[in-house]
C-alpha cells in the first residue's frame, strides 16, 4: 500500500513548510507569476512548475523548500485525506474509471504496481495512513540522490544557479542514501475470469475495457514496435477501430487502444476502451472483438505502418512546441536512460521500426492472447447473461 | 445607481498598427489590412469577406490553423437543437475530394502527416483546427476551404453519425455534474437559446434530417461568417498567398447571416431546482445573470471570480475548502456573446449537506457585496489573471484557442487588450459588479442530491 502513502505525501507538499504556511507560499507564488504541482508514480516523485521569466528564482526556492521541509500539519493532513476521499468517491461514479480499474484487477496480482484496488479498499487505506507514515516516506525520498531537473525557456542562469545551490544545500544534512532501485517485473498475470461486470445504478451508457498483460519493459527493443502496433489498431481517429466501429457502423462515440502502465521497471498491459449505449452494447462489443482479432491475425500492412509512423513523428513534434511539454519529454528521456536528447532521437526510433518488427511483435505478444473484458454501467439481467455467454 | 460602462474603447497606441505590414502589391489587391494588436494581424479577403488573423509565433516549425464559424447552439431553434454539433460531426465525413470511400478521409489525410485535428461546438461558435508541422499548412487550408462549401452531408452519413452522437449524449447523461449544469442553464434562461444544451435534446438528435442540416450549413457556413486564424512558424506572405489561393474563389453568402434577436427577460425571483441521481457526492450550483462578453463589466467579473476562488489565498478556499466544509468551491464568469452567467459550484465534504454549503457560499457573497474587496486581493488577482493568460498563450494552438473564444464573443480584439483592461480595473469596479450582478432575487440555485444505493 506504499502508493497510498506517496499519494498523500505529494498532496501535503503544497500545504505549508516548517518556514511558511500554505497561504504565504501561495501568495508568493502568485506574486512571482509562478505555479507548481507534484505527482508520484511507483518509481518517481515528480514536480513541475512554470513561471514568467523573472519568477524562476522564487519558484525554485519554494519547490526546494517544500520538498525538503514540509510541515505535515495534522489538521491539514485530515483535510487532505478528506479531499482525497471525495475524489475517490467521485471516481467511483465514472463508468470508464470503474471499467478500467476492474480490468486491472483482472489481469494483475495485488502486489503489482498497476493493480487497481476497489474504491472501498482505497478509502480504507487512506483512512489508515498516518502523519508518521508520511514523515517516514518523506525521509526516505529526500535521502535519494537521484534527482533530475530540466529547465526550458528564457532562463536567467544566475538566478537558477543561485536557487539550485541553495536548494541542494537544504538536503545536505541527509547524507545521501541508497539509489532508487526498481525491481524488474515483466509479467504478473492472473486471469480470474474472462468477462466481469461492474454494476452501477443510473448509468445507462456503458464503458468497456478489454485487454491483457504485456510482458515488455519500456527499455526493451520490442516496446516501440508493440506501441506502433497498438497505435495502428486504435491510436487515433483514422485507426482501424475508429474507422470500423465508429465511422462505418456508428456504434460508439469513442474507441481507442494502446499500451498502458509499461515502465522501465515493470510490464504493463494492452487495452481497448470503448463507450457504448445500452442498445449497442452487444453488437459494439462483438464488432470490436472482430476488428481486434482480425488485426492480430492479419498483422499490419506496409501502408498502415508508414502512415502511422508519420503520424507519431509529426504529432510528437507538434506537441513539443510548449516549454512544459518539452521539459517533460526531456525528463522522460533521462528517466528512461536515453539522455536529454531523447526528443530528437525518439523520432528516429520511430522511423527505424519496420513492418516486419511490428508484425513480429503482434505475433509474439498479441496474437491468440485471450482478452479480459470488463463492463461497467447499468446492466440488465438479460444483457448480463448474454455478455457472460460470450466468454 | 451603479455606473455601467458601455462598450470598451480600443487603444490606438498599442492595438492599431501605424503602418501596414509588407505583403506586396499583389496580396494588397486581394486583402484589406484591417489592423493589428498584440502581434496579431487582421486581414479581410476582399472577394468574400473572410476575416484572417495571422501571428508569427515561436521558434519551432509548428503552426496551427483554426477556422471559427460564428454559429453555435445559440443559433438553433426548437426542434433543431444540437444541429450545430451534428453538423460539426458531419464535416468530418468530408467532401467529394476528401472522404473515406476514396481513402482520403479528412482524419486520414491530416493525421498521416502528424497533424492534431479536431473540432468543437459551443454556444456561440464552431471551430475546426489543425496543429501540425508548418510545411503542411497548405494541406490544412485545402481541406478547410473545400469543406466550407462542399461538404457531402448525405443521408447515409447522417444516419451512421446519428448513433455516434446519441452515444455521446448518453455518455454525458451518465455524468451528474454535466446534467446539473444543463439544468442550471435551462432554469436560468427561459427565452434565450442558451437554455438548451449544445449537444441538443435527445428527441431532436433522433429526428433531425439531412435536409435540415443542409439548410443549416447553407445558412451559416460562408466565408463572411468565419474567421481563419493562422498562428505559428509560418511566413506572413506564404500564409496569405495560400489563403487567397484556397479561399479566394469561394463566394460570400447569398443572403445575410441571420442574427439572434431573442433577449432574456429580466429575472425577478430566485429559481431553484434539484437533481436526484445515484452517486456518492453532492453539489450546489448557482447562476447569476451577467452582461455579454463585450460589455465593460466582463473583465471585472472575471477578476471577481479570481478573488473568490483563484488558488489557496482566495476567499472560497479559505472559508470552504481549508476549513473542511467543501471538497472544492469554484467561481467563474462565462464570457459569451449575449448575456451569460456568473457560476458558483461547490461540493460538500463528507458529512456536510448541500444546505450548509449554500449558506457558506452566501456568507462569502454577502461579505463581498457588503464590504467589497481589499486592495491587496485585487492586486493579487490581477497578477493571477496575467500569469494564467500568459501561460495560456504558450503555443500556437493555445493562442488560436484564446482567439477563438474572443471571436465567438464578437471581437477578436478582446484577446489583445485583455491584460491592459484588467490592469486598469479599480477596487470600485470590482465592488460595483459584485453589488450589481450578485443579486439573490435574480439567481438560480440547484442541488445535486446523491442517492446512495451502493453498487
GROMACS .gro file of N, CA, C and O in nm, chain A residues 14-15 22-23 26-27 30-31 33-35 50-52 76 79 83 85-86 89-90 93 95 123 198-199 201-205 236-238 243 246-254 275-277 279 307 310-311 314-315 317-319 321-322, chain B residues 62 89 93 100 105 107-108 111-114 116-118 131-133 160-161 163-164 166-168 170-171 174 176-177 202 277-281 312-313 317-318 321-322 327-328 347-348 350 380 383-384 387-388 390-391 394-395 453-455:
model
  464
   14UNK      N    1   0.229   2.089  -0.079
   14UNK     CA    2   0.193   2.230  -0.101
   14UNK      C    3   0.104   2.284   0.012
   14UNK      O    4   0.035   2.383  -0.005
   15UNK      N    5   0.109   2.218   0.126
   15UNK     CA    6   0.023   2.263   0.238
   15UNK      C    7   0.105   2.329   0.349
   15UNK      O    8   0.066   2.327   0.465
   22UNK      N    9   0.081   2.762   0.411
   22UNK     CA   10   0.033   2.743   0.274
   22UNK      C   11  -0.014   2.873   0.209
   22UNK      O   12  -0.004   2.891   0.088
   23UNK      N   13  -0.070   2.964   0.290
   23UNK     CA   14  -0.121   3.088   0.234
   23UNK      C   15  -0.006   3.180   0.192
   23UNK      O   16  -0.012   3.243   0.087
   26UNK      N   17   0.148   3.036  -0.123
   26UNK     CA   18   0.060   3.058  -0.238
   26UNK      C   19   0.065   3.204  -0.282
   26UNK      O   20   0.071   3.234  -0.402
   27UNK      N   21   0.066   3.294  -0.185
   27UNK     CA   22   0.074   3.437  -0.215
   27UNK      C   23   0.204   3.469  -0.288
   27UNK      O   24   0.206   3.543  -0.387
   30UNK      N   25   0.193   3.344  -0.647
   30UNK     CA   26   0.108   3.429  -0.731
   30UNK      C   27   0.179   3.560  -0.765
   30UNK      O   28   0.174   3.607  -0.878
   31UNK      N   29   0.244   3.619  -0.666
   31UNK     CA   30   0.312   3.746  -0.690
   31UNK      C   31   0.430   3.729  -0.786
   31UNK      O   32   0.467   3.820  -0.859
   33UNK      N   33   0.430   3.519  -1.029
   33UNK     CA   34   0.381   3.472  -1.158
   33UNK      C   35   0.423   3.329  -1.184
   33UNK      O   36   0.478   3.296  -1.289
   34UNK      N   37   0.402   3.243  -1.083
   34UNK     CA   38   0.451   3.105  -1.093
   34UNK      C   39   0.347   3.008  -1.039
   34UNK      O   40   0.258   3.045  -0.962
   35UNK      N   41   0.360   2.884  -1.080
   35UNK     CA   42   0.278   2.777  -1.025
   35UNK      C   43   0.358   2.648  -1.025
   35UNK      O   44   0.454   2.633  -1.102
   50UNK      N   45   0.600   2.623  -1.356
   50UNK     CA   46   0.627   2.719  -1.463
   50UNK      C   47   0.609   2.859  -1.409
   50UNK      O   48   0.535   2.881  -1.313
   51UNK      N   49   0.677   2.951  -1.472
   51UNK     CA   50   0.674   3.088  -1.422
   51UNK      C   51   0.702   3.182  -1.537
   51UNK      O   52   0.754   3.142  -1.641
   52UNK      N   53   0.667   3.308  -1.515
   52UNK     CA   54   0.717   3.411  -1.605
   52UNK      C   55   0.868   3.417  -1.582
   52UNK      O   56   0.918   3.367  -1.481
   76UNK      N   57  -0.410   1.990   0.852
   76UNK     CA   58  -0.407   1.989   0.706
   76UNK      C   59  -0.411   1.846   0.653
   76UNK      O   60  -0.472   1.819   0.549
   79UNK      N   61  -0.758   1.729   0.640
   79UNK     CA   62  -0.829   1.794   0.529
   79UNK      C   63  -0.791   1.730   0.396
   79UNK      O   64  -0.878   1.703   0.312
   83UNK      N   65  -1.033   1.535   0.130
   83UNK     CA   66  -1.045   1.572  -0.012
   83UNK      C   67  -1.013   1.453  -0.102
   83UNK      O   68  -1.074   1.434  -0.207
   85UNK      N   69  -1.057   1.144  -0.022
   85UNK     CA   70  -1.170   1.053  -0.011
   85UNK      C   71  -1.282   1.096  -0.106
   85UNK      O   72  -1.344   1.014  -0.174
   86UNK      N   73  -1.303   1.225  -0.112
   86UNK     CA   74  -1.405   1.280  -0.201
   86UNK      C   75  -1.370   1.248  -0.347
   86UNK      O   76  -1.457   1.210  -0.427
   89UNK      N   77  -1.450   0.891  -0.419
   89UNK     CA   78  -1.595   0.871  -0.434
   89UNK      C   79  -1.642   0.919  -0.571
   89UNK      O   80  -1.726   0.856  -0.635
   90UNK      N   81  -1.588   1.029  -0.615
   90UNK     CA   82  -1.628   1.080  -0.749
   90UNK      C   83  -1.583   0.985  -0.859
   90UNK      O   84  -1.655   0.962  -0.955
   93UNK      N   85  -1.805   0.707  -0.944
   93UNK     CA   86  -1.925   0.736  -1.024
   93UNK      C   87  -1.896   0.729  -1.173
   93UNK      O   88  -1.986   0.744  -1.256
   95UNK      N   89  -1.807   0.545  -1.510
   95UNK     CA   90  -1.809   0.411  -1.570
   95UNK      C   91  -1.675   0.378  -1.635
   95UNK      O   92  -1.629   0.264  -1.629
  123UNK      N   93  -1.024   0.375   0.006
  123UNK     CA   94  -1.070   0.467   0.110
  123UNK      C   95  -1.020   0.422   0.247
  123UNK      O   96  -0.977   0.503   0.329
  198UNK      N   97  -1.932  -0.478  -1.378
  198UNK     CA   98  -1.934  -0.389  -1.262
  198UNK      C   99  -2.064  -0.311  -1.271
  198UNK      O  100  -2.080  -0.221  -1.355
  199UNK      N  101  -2.159  -0.348  -1.187
  199UNK     CA  102  -2.294  -0.293  -1.198
  199UNK      C  103  -2.305  -0.160  -1.124
  199UNK      O  104  -2.267  -0.150  -1.008
  201UNK      N  105  -2.576   0.195  -1.075
  201UNK     CA  106  -2.711   0.247  -1.099
  201UNK      C  107  -2.705   0.378  -1.177
  201UNK      O  108  -2.609   0.454  -1.167
  202UNK      N  109  -2.814   0.407  -1.250
  202UNK     CA  110  -2.828   0.536  -1.322
  202UNK      C  111  -2.718   0.559  -1.424
  202UNK      O  112  -2.684   0.673  -1.454
  203UNK      N  113  -2.658   0.454  -1.476
  203UNK     CA  114  -2.551   0.470  -1.576
  203UNK      C  115  -2.592   0.391  -1.701
  203UNK      O  116  -2.547   0.279  -1.723
  204UNK      N  117  -2.683   0.451  -1.776
  204UNK     CA  118  -2.737   0.382  -1.893
  204UNK      C  119  -2.631   0.365  -2.002
  204UNK      O  120  -2.641   0.274  -2.085
  205UNK      N  121  -2.535   0.453  -2.006
  205UNK     CA  122  -2.426   0.435  -2.101
  205UNK      C  123  -2.317   0.349  -2.034
  205UNK      O  124  -2.286   0.366  -1.918
  236UNK      N  125  -0.577   0.666  -3.301
  236UNK     CA  126  -0.634   0.797  -3.334
  236UNK      C  127  -0.760   0.781  -3.420
  236UNK      O  128  -0.808   0.669  -3.442
  237UNK      N  129  -0.812   0.891  -3.470
  237UNK     CA  130  -0.938   0.889  -3.545
  237UNK      C  131  -0.930   0.804  -3.672
  237UNK      O  132  -1.032   0.753  -3.718
  238UNK      N  133  -0.811   0.793  -3.730
  238UNK     CA  134  -0.801   0.718  -3.855
  238UNK      C  135  -0.752   0.575  -3.832
  238UNK      O  136  -0.715   0.505  -3.926
  243UNK      N  137  -1.225   0.379  -3.738
  243UNK     CA  138  -1.282   0.374  -3.872
  243UNK      C  139  -1.396   0.273  -3.882
  243UNK      O  140  -1.501   0.302  -3.938
  246UNK      N  141  -1.667   0.313  -3.522
  246UNK     CA  142  -1.739   0.440  -3.515
  246UNK      C  143  -1.781   0.490  -3.653
  246UNK      O  144  -1.899   0.512  -3.679
  247UNK      N  145  -1.684   0.508  -3.742
  247UNK     CA  146  -1.712   0.578  -3.866
  247UNK      C  147  -1.804   0.498  -3.959
  247UNK      O  148  -1.898   0.551  -4.015
  248UNK      N  149  -1.774   0.370  -3.975
  248UNK     CA  150  -1.855   0.289  -4.067
  248UNK      C  151  -1.987   0.244  -4.006
  248UNK      O  152  -2.090   0.244  -4.071
  249UNK      N  153  -1.985   0.204  -3.880
  249UNK     CA  154  -2.105   0.144  -3.821
  249UNK      C  155  -2.177   0.233  -3.721
  249UNK      O  156  -2.288   0.200  -3.679
  250UNK      N  157  -2.117   0.341  -3.680
  250UNK     CA  158  -2.184   0.433  -3.589
  250UNK      C  159  -2.218   0.373  -3.453
  250UNK      O  160  -2.317   0.410  -3.391
  251UNK      N  161  -2.137   0.282  -3.405
  251UNK     CA  162  -2.172   0.210  -3.282
  251UNK      C  163  -2.123   0.279  -3.155
  251UNK      O  164  -2.168   0.246  -3.046
  252UNK      N  165  -2.030   0.371  -3.169
  252UNK     CA  166  -1.973   0.433  -3.049
  252UNK      C  167  -1.928   0.576  -3.077
  252UNK      O  168  -1.899   0.612  -3.191
  253UNK      N  169  -1.923   0.654  -2.970
  253UNK     CA  170  -1.864   0.788  -2.982
  253UNK      C  171  -1.711   0.778  -2.974
  253UNK      O  172  -1.640   0.851  -3.042
  254UNK      N  173  -1.663   0.685  -2.891
  254UNK     CA  174  -1.518   0.679  -2.874
  254UNK      C  175  -1.466   0.538  -2.852
  254UNK      O  176  -1.522   0.461  -2.774
  275UNK      N  177  -1.687   0.311  -2.541
  275UNK     CA  178  -1.809   0.354  -2.474
  275UNK      C  179  -1.928   0.316  -2.561
  275UNK      O  180  -1.925   0.340  -2.683
  276UNK      N  181  -2.031   0.258  -2.499
  276UNK     CA  182  -2.143   0.204  -2.578
  276UNK      C  183  -2.277   0.233  -2.511
  276UNK      O  184  -2.289   0.219  -2.388
  277UNK      N  185  -2.376   0.268  -2.591
  277UNK     CA  186  -2.512   0.284  -2.538
  277UNK      C  187  -2.569   0.144  -2.512
  277UNK      O  188  -2.521   0.045  -2.566
  279UNK      N  189  -2.834  -0.010  -2.617
  279UNK     CA  190  -2.882  -0.087  -2.733
  279UNK      C  191  -2.768  -0.132  -2.825
  279UNK      O  192  -2.789  -0.218  -2.910
  307UNK      N  193   0.211   0.516  -4.261
  307UNK     CA  194   0.122   0.628  -4.228
  307UNK      C  195   0.126   0.660  -4.078
  307UNK      O  196   0.138   0.777  -4.038
  310UNK      N  197   0.447   0.822  -3.960
  310UNK     CA  198   0.447   0.967  -3.992
  310UNK      C  199   0.360   1.043  -3.893
  310UNK      O  200   0.394   1.154  -3.848
  311UNK      N  201   0.246   0.984  -3.859
  311UNK     CA  202   0.156   1.048  -3.762
  311UNK      C  203   0.225   1.066  -3.627
  311UNK      O  204   0.221   1.174  -3.568
  314UNK      N  205   0.511   1.326  -3.652
  314UNK     CA  206   0.462   1.463  -3.671
  314UNK      C  207   0.392   1.516  -3.548
  314UNK      O  208   0.412   1.631  -3.507
  315UNK      N  209   0.308   1.433  -3.487
  315UNK     CA  210   0.233   1.482  -3.371
  315UNK      C  211   0.327   1.502  -3.252
  315UNK      O  212   0.305   1.589  -3.168
  317UNK      N  213   0.634   1.616  -3.275
  317UNK     CA  214   0.693   1.749  -3.299
  317UNK      C  215   0.596   1.859  -3.259
  317UNK      O  216   0.633   1.957  -3.193
  318UNK      N  217   0.471   1.843  -3.299
  318UNK     CA  218   0.371   1.947  -3.270
  318UNK      C  219   0.351   1.960  -3.119
  318UNK      O  220   0.338   2.070  -3.067
  319UNK      N  221   0.352   1.848  -3.051
  319UNK     CA  222   0.327   1.850  -2.906
  319UNK      C  223   0.441   1.919  -2.831
  319UNK      O  224   0.419   1.974  -2.724
  321UNK      N  225   0.586   2.188  -2.877
  321UNK     CA  226   0.601   2.331  -2.903
  321UNK      C  227   0.578   2.416  -2.779
  321UNK      O  228   0.582   2.538  -2.787
  322UNK      N  229   0.554   2.356  -2.663
  322UNK     CA  230   0.544   2.436  -2.541
  322UNK      C  231   0.662   2.402  -2.450
  322UNK      O  232   0.716   2.292  -2.454
  453UNK      N  233   0.620   2.480  -3.628
  453UNK     CA  234   0.487   2.425  -3.599
  453UNK      C  235   0.385   2.537  -3.616
  453UNK      O  236   0.412   2.651  -3.579
  480UNK      N  237  -1.989   1.717  -3.659
  480UNK     CA  238  -1.951   1.576  -3.682
  480UNK      C  239  -1.950   1.545  -3.832
  480UNK      O  240  -1.857   1.481  -3.883
  484UNK      N  241  -1.707   1.390  -4.236
  484UNK     CA  242  -1.740   1.290  -4.338
  484UNK      C  243  -1.686   1.335  -4.474
  484UNK      O  244  -1.684   1.258  -4.569
  491UNK      N  245  -1.383   0.900  -4.692
  491UNK     CA  246  -1.335   0.766  -4.658
  491UNK      C  247  -1.344   0.670  -4.776
  491UNK      O  248  -1.258   0.585  -4.796
  496UNK      N  249  -1.004   1.022  -4.630
  496UNK     CA  250  -1.083   1.087  -4.525
  496UNK      C  251  -1.001   1.200  -4.463
  496UNK      O  252  -0.876   1.196  -4.463
  498UNK      N  253  -0.952   1.287  -4.155
  498UNK     CA  254  -0.863   1.243  -4.047
  498UNK      C  255  -0.741   1.169  -4.104
  498UNK      O  256  -0.629   1.189  -4.061
  499UNK      N  257  -0.767   1.082  -4.200
  499UNK     CA  258  -0.659   1.001  -4.255
  499UNK      C  259  -0.553   1.089  -4.320
  499UNK      O  260  -0.433   1.073  -4.299
  502UNK      N  261  -0.395   1.329  -4.036
  502UNK     CA  262  -0.320   1.258  -3.932
  502UNK      C  263  -0.200   1.185  -3.991
  502UNK      O  264  -0.102   1.158  -3.921
  503UNK      N  265  -0.205   1.153  -4.119
  503UNK     CA  266  -0.089   1.084  -4.178
  503UNK      C  267   0.032   1.177  -4.188
  503UNK      O  268   0.144   1.130  -4.205
  504UNK      N  269   0.010   1.308  -4.176
  504UNK     CA  270   0.126   1.398  -4.171
  504UNK      C  271   0.150   1.446  -4.028
  504UNK      O  272   0.224   1.542  -4.004
  505UNK      N  273   0.085   1.380  -3.933
  505UNK     CA  274   0.112   1.410  -3.793
  505UNK      C  275   0.032   1.526  -3.737
  505UNK      O  276   0.059   1.572  -3.626
  507UNK      N  277  -0.251   1.730  -3.548
  507UNK     CA  278  -0.352   1.709  -3.444
  507UNK      C  279  -0.477   1.781  -3.492
  507UNK      O  280  -0.475   1.901  -3.517
  508UNK      N  281  -0.584   1.707  -3.506
  508UNK     CA  282  -0.703   1.756  -3.576
  508UNK      C  283  -0.824   1.736  -3.488
  508UNK      O  284  -0.840   1.629  -3.429
  509UNK      N  285  -0.910   1.834  -3.482
  509UNK     CA  286  -1.040   1.813  -3.416
  509UNK      C  287  -1.128   1.935  -3.436
  509UNK      O  288  -1.090   2.028  -3.509
  522UNK      N  289  -0.319   2.137  -3.578
  522UNK     CA  290  -0.186   2.179  -3.533
  522UNK      C  291  -0.086   2.082  -3.595
  522UNK      O  292  -0.100   1.960  -3.579
  523UNK      N  293   0.011   2.137  -3.667
  523UNK     CA  294   0.097   2.048  -3.745
  523UNK      C  295   0.231   2.114  -3.771
  523UNK      O  296   0.249   2.232  -3.743
  524UNK      N  297   0.323   2.038  -3.829
  524UNK     CA  298   0.447   2.098  -3.875
  524UNK      C  299   0.411   2.196  -3.988
  524UNK      O  300   0.325   2.168  -4.072
  551UNK      N  301  -2.544   0.715  -3.991
  551UNK     CA  302  -2.437   0.650  -3.914
  551UNK      C  303  -2.384   0.742  -3.805
  551UNK      O  304  -2.344   0.698  -3.697
  552UNK      N  305  -2.387   0.872  -3.830
  552UNK     CA  306  -2.335   0.964  -3.728
  552UNK      C  307  -2.438   0.990  -3.619
  552UNK      O  308  -2.401   1.026  -3.507
  554UNK      N  309  -2.617   0.778  -3.453
  554UNK     CA  310  -2.598   0.687  -3.339
  554UNK      C  311  -2.470   0.720  -3.263
  554UNK      O  312  -2.462   0.700  -3.141
  555UNK      N  313  -2.372   0.771  -3.335
  555UNK     CA  314  -2.249   0.815  -3.267
  555UNK      C  315  -2.282   0.929  -3.170
  555UNK      O  316  -2.240   0.929  -3.054
  557UNK      N  317  -2.578   1.008  -3.048
  557UNK     CA  318  -2.664   0.960  -2.939
  557UNK      C  319  -2.581   0.892  -2.831
  557UNK      O  320  -2.610   0.904  -2.712
  558UNK      N  321  -2.477   0.821  -2.872
  558UNK     CA  322  -2.388   0.762  -2.773
  558UNK      C  323  -2.314   0.869  -2.694
  558UNK      O  324  -2.298   0.859  -2.571
  559UNK      N  325  -2.273   0.975  -2.764
  559UNK     CA  326  -2.207   1.087  -2.696
  559UNK      C  327  -2.305   1.150  -2.595
  559UNK      O  328  -2.267   1.184  -2.483
  561UNK      N  329  -2.567   0.998  -2.449
  561UNK     CA  330  -2.586   0.904  -2.338
  561UNK      C  331  -2.469   0.908  -2.241
  561UNK      O  332  -2.485   0.900  -2.119
  562UNK      N  333  -2.352   0.920  -2.297
  562UNK     CA  334  -2.231   0.927  -2.215
  562UNK      C  335  -2.238   1.047  -2.121
  562UNK      O  336  -2.206   1.038  -2.003
  565UNK      N  337  -2.465   1.014  -1.816
  565UNK     CA  338  -2.408   0.941  -1.703
  565UNK      C  339  -2.348   1.035  -1.599
  565UNK      O  340  -2.331   0.998  -1.484
  567UNK      N  341  -2.326   1.329  -1.354
  567UNK     CA  342  -2.417   1.410  -1.273
  567UNK      C  343  -2.386   1.559  -1.285
  567UNK      O  344  -2.477   1.642  -1.292
  568UNK      N  345  -2.258   1.594  -1.287
  568UNK     CA  346  -2.222   1.736  -1.294
  568UNK      C  347  -2.269   1.798  -1.427
  568UNK      O  348  -2.314   1.911  -1.430
  593UNK      N  349  -3.236   1.493  -2.678
  593UNK     CA  350  -3.227   1.362  -2.743
  593UNK      C  351  -3.326   1.348  -2.858
  593UNK      O  352  -3.292   1.299  -2.967
  668UNK      N  353  -2.974   1.183  -0.818
  668UNK     CA  354  -2.909   1.086  -0.905
  668UNK      C  355  -2.820   0.995  -0.823
  668UNK      O  356  -2.754   1.039  -0.728
  669UNK      N  357  -2.818   0.868  -0.860
  669UNK     CA  358  -2.731   0.775  -0.789
  669UNK      C  359  -2.588   0.826  -0.790
  669UNK      O  360  -2.539   0.870  -0.894
  670UNK      N  361  -2.526   0.819  -0.676
  670UNK     CA  362  -2.389   0.868  -0.670
  670UNK      C  363  -2.346   0.884  -0.527
  670UNK      O  364  -2.420   0.847  -0.434
  671UNK      N  365  -2.229   0.937  -0.508
  671UNK     CA  366  -2.171   0.943  -0.374
  671UNK      C  367  -2.153   1.086  -0.322
  671UNK      O  368  -2.144   1.105  -0.203
  672UNK      N  369  -2.141   1.182  -0.414
  672UNK     CA  370  -2.112   1.318  -0.368
  672UNK      C  371  -2.215   1.417  -0.420
  672UNK      O  372  -2.266   1.404  -0.531
  703UNK      N  373  -0.513   2.917  -0.333
  703UNK     CA  374  -0.528   2.898  -0.188
  703UNK      C  375  -0.550   3.028  -0.112
  703UNK      O  376  -0.595   3.025   0.002
  704UNK      N  377  -0.516   3.140  -0.172
  704UNK     CA  378  -0.538   3.265  -0.099
  704UNK      C  379  -0.680   3.318  -0.120
  704UNK      O  380  -0.717   3.419  -0.062
  708UNK      N  381  -1.148   2.928  -0.092
  708UNK     CA  382  -1.056   2.826  -0.042
  708UNK      C  383  -1.044   2.839   0.111
  708UNK      O  384  -1.052   2.741   0.184
  709UNK      N  385  -1.025   2.961   0.154
  709UNK     CA  386  -1.006   2.982   0.299
  709UNK      C  387  -1.133   2.945   0.378
  709UNK      O  388  -1.126   2.882   0.482
  712UNK      N  389  -1.290   2.535   0.162
  712UNK     CA  390  -1.205   2.418   0.139
  712UNK      C  391  -1.110   2.395   0.255
  712UNK      O  392  -1.099   2.285   0.308
  713UNK      N  393  -1.041   2.502   0.296
  713UNK     CA  394  -0.942   2.487   0.401
  713UNK      C  395  -1.005   2.450   0.535
  713UNK      O  396  -0.943   2.386   0.618
  718UNK      N  397  -1.519   2.001  -0.056
  718UNK     CA  398  -1.404   1.938  -0.125
  718UNK      C  399  -1.345   2.038  -0.223
  718UNK      O  400  -1.225   2.040  -0.246
  719UNK      N  401  -1.431   2.116  -0.283
  719UNK     CA  402  -1.385   2.226  -0.368
  719UNK      C  403  -1.496   2.329  -0.381
  719UNK      O  404  -1.614   2.297  -0.359
  738UNK      N  405  -1.880   2.145  -0.380
  738UNK     CA  406  -1.920   2.009  -0.346
  738UNK      C  407  -1.888   1.985  -0.199
  738UNK      O  408  -1.775   2.007  -0.155
  739UNK      N  409  -1.988   1.945  -0.120
  739UNK     CA  410  -1.965   1.932   0.024
  739UNK      C  411  -1.872   1.817   0.059
  739UNK      O  412  -1.871   1.713  -0.009
  741UNK      N  413  -1.749   1.508   0.310
  741UNK     CA  414  -1.825   1.400   0.371
  741UNK      C  415  -1.885   1.449   0.504
  741UNK      O  416  -1.817   1.510   0.586
  771UNK      N  417  -0.341   4.096  -0.622
  771UNK     CA  418  -0.305   3.955  -0.640
  771UNK      C  419  -0.385   3.892  -0.754
  771UNK      O  420  -0.330   3.819  -0.836
  774UNK      N  421  -0.250   3.987  -1.083
  774UNK     CA  422  -0.130   3.907  -1.113
  774UNK      C  423  -0.168   3.767  -1.161
  774UNK      O  424  -0.110   3.714  -1.255
  775UNK      N  425  -0.266   3.708  -1.092
  775UNK     CA  426  -0.309   3.573  -1.128
  775UNK      C  427  -0.366   3.569  -1.270
  775UNK      O  428  -0.336   3.479  -1.348
  778UNK      N  429  -0.076   3.603  -1.514
  778UNK     CA  430   0.003   3.480  -1.524
  778UNK      C  431  -0.073   3.373  -1.601
  778UNK      O  432  -0.018   3.310  -1.693
  779UNK      N  433  -0.198   3.352  -1.565
  779UNK     CA  434  -0.276   3.247  -1.631
  779UNK      C  435  -0.295   3.277  -1.779
  779UNK      O  436  -0.294   3.187  -1.863
  781UNK      N  437  -0.090   3.450  -1.971
  781UNK     CA  438   0.038   3.427  -2.040
  781UNK      C  439   0.067   3.278  -2.052
  781UNK      O  440   0.111   3.230  -2.156
  782UNK      N  441   0.041   3.203  -1.946
  782UNK     CA  442   0.059   3.057  -1.954
  782UNK      C  443  -0.032   3.000  -2.062
  782UNK      O  444   0.003   2.903  -2.129
  785UNK      N  445   0.103   2.987  -2.457
  785UNK     CA  446   0.240   2.938  -2.472
  785UNK      C  447   0.259   2.848  -2.594
  785UNK      O  448   0.361   2.782  -2.607
  786UNK      N  449   0.162   2.842  -2.683
  786UNK     CA  450   0.182   2.764  -2.806
  786UNK      C  451   0.090   2.820  -2.913
  786UNK      O  452  -0.002   2.898  -2.884
  844UNK      N  453  -2.700   0.421  -0.310
  844UNK     CA  454  -2.765   0.289  -0.307
  844UNK      C  455  -2.663   0.178  -0.322
  844UNK      O  456  -2.700   0.063  -0.340
  845UNK      N  457  -2.538   0.210  -0.323
  845UNK     CA  458  -2.435   0.107  -0.340
  845UNK      C  459  -2.424   0.063  -0.484
  845UNK      O  460  -2.495   0.113  -0.571
  846UNK      N  461  -2.339  -0.029  -0.508
  846UNK     CA  462  -2.321  -0.076  -0.645
  846UNK      C  463  -2.341  -0.225  -0.649
  846UNK      O  464  -2.341  -0.291  -0.547
   0.00000   0.00000   0.00000
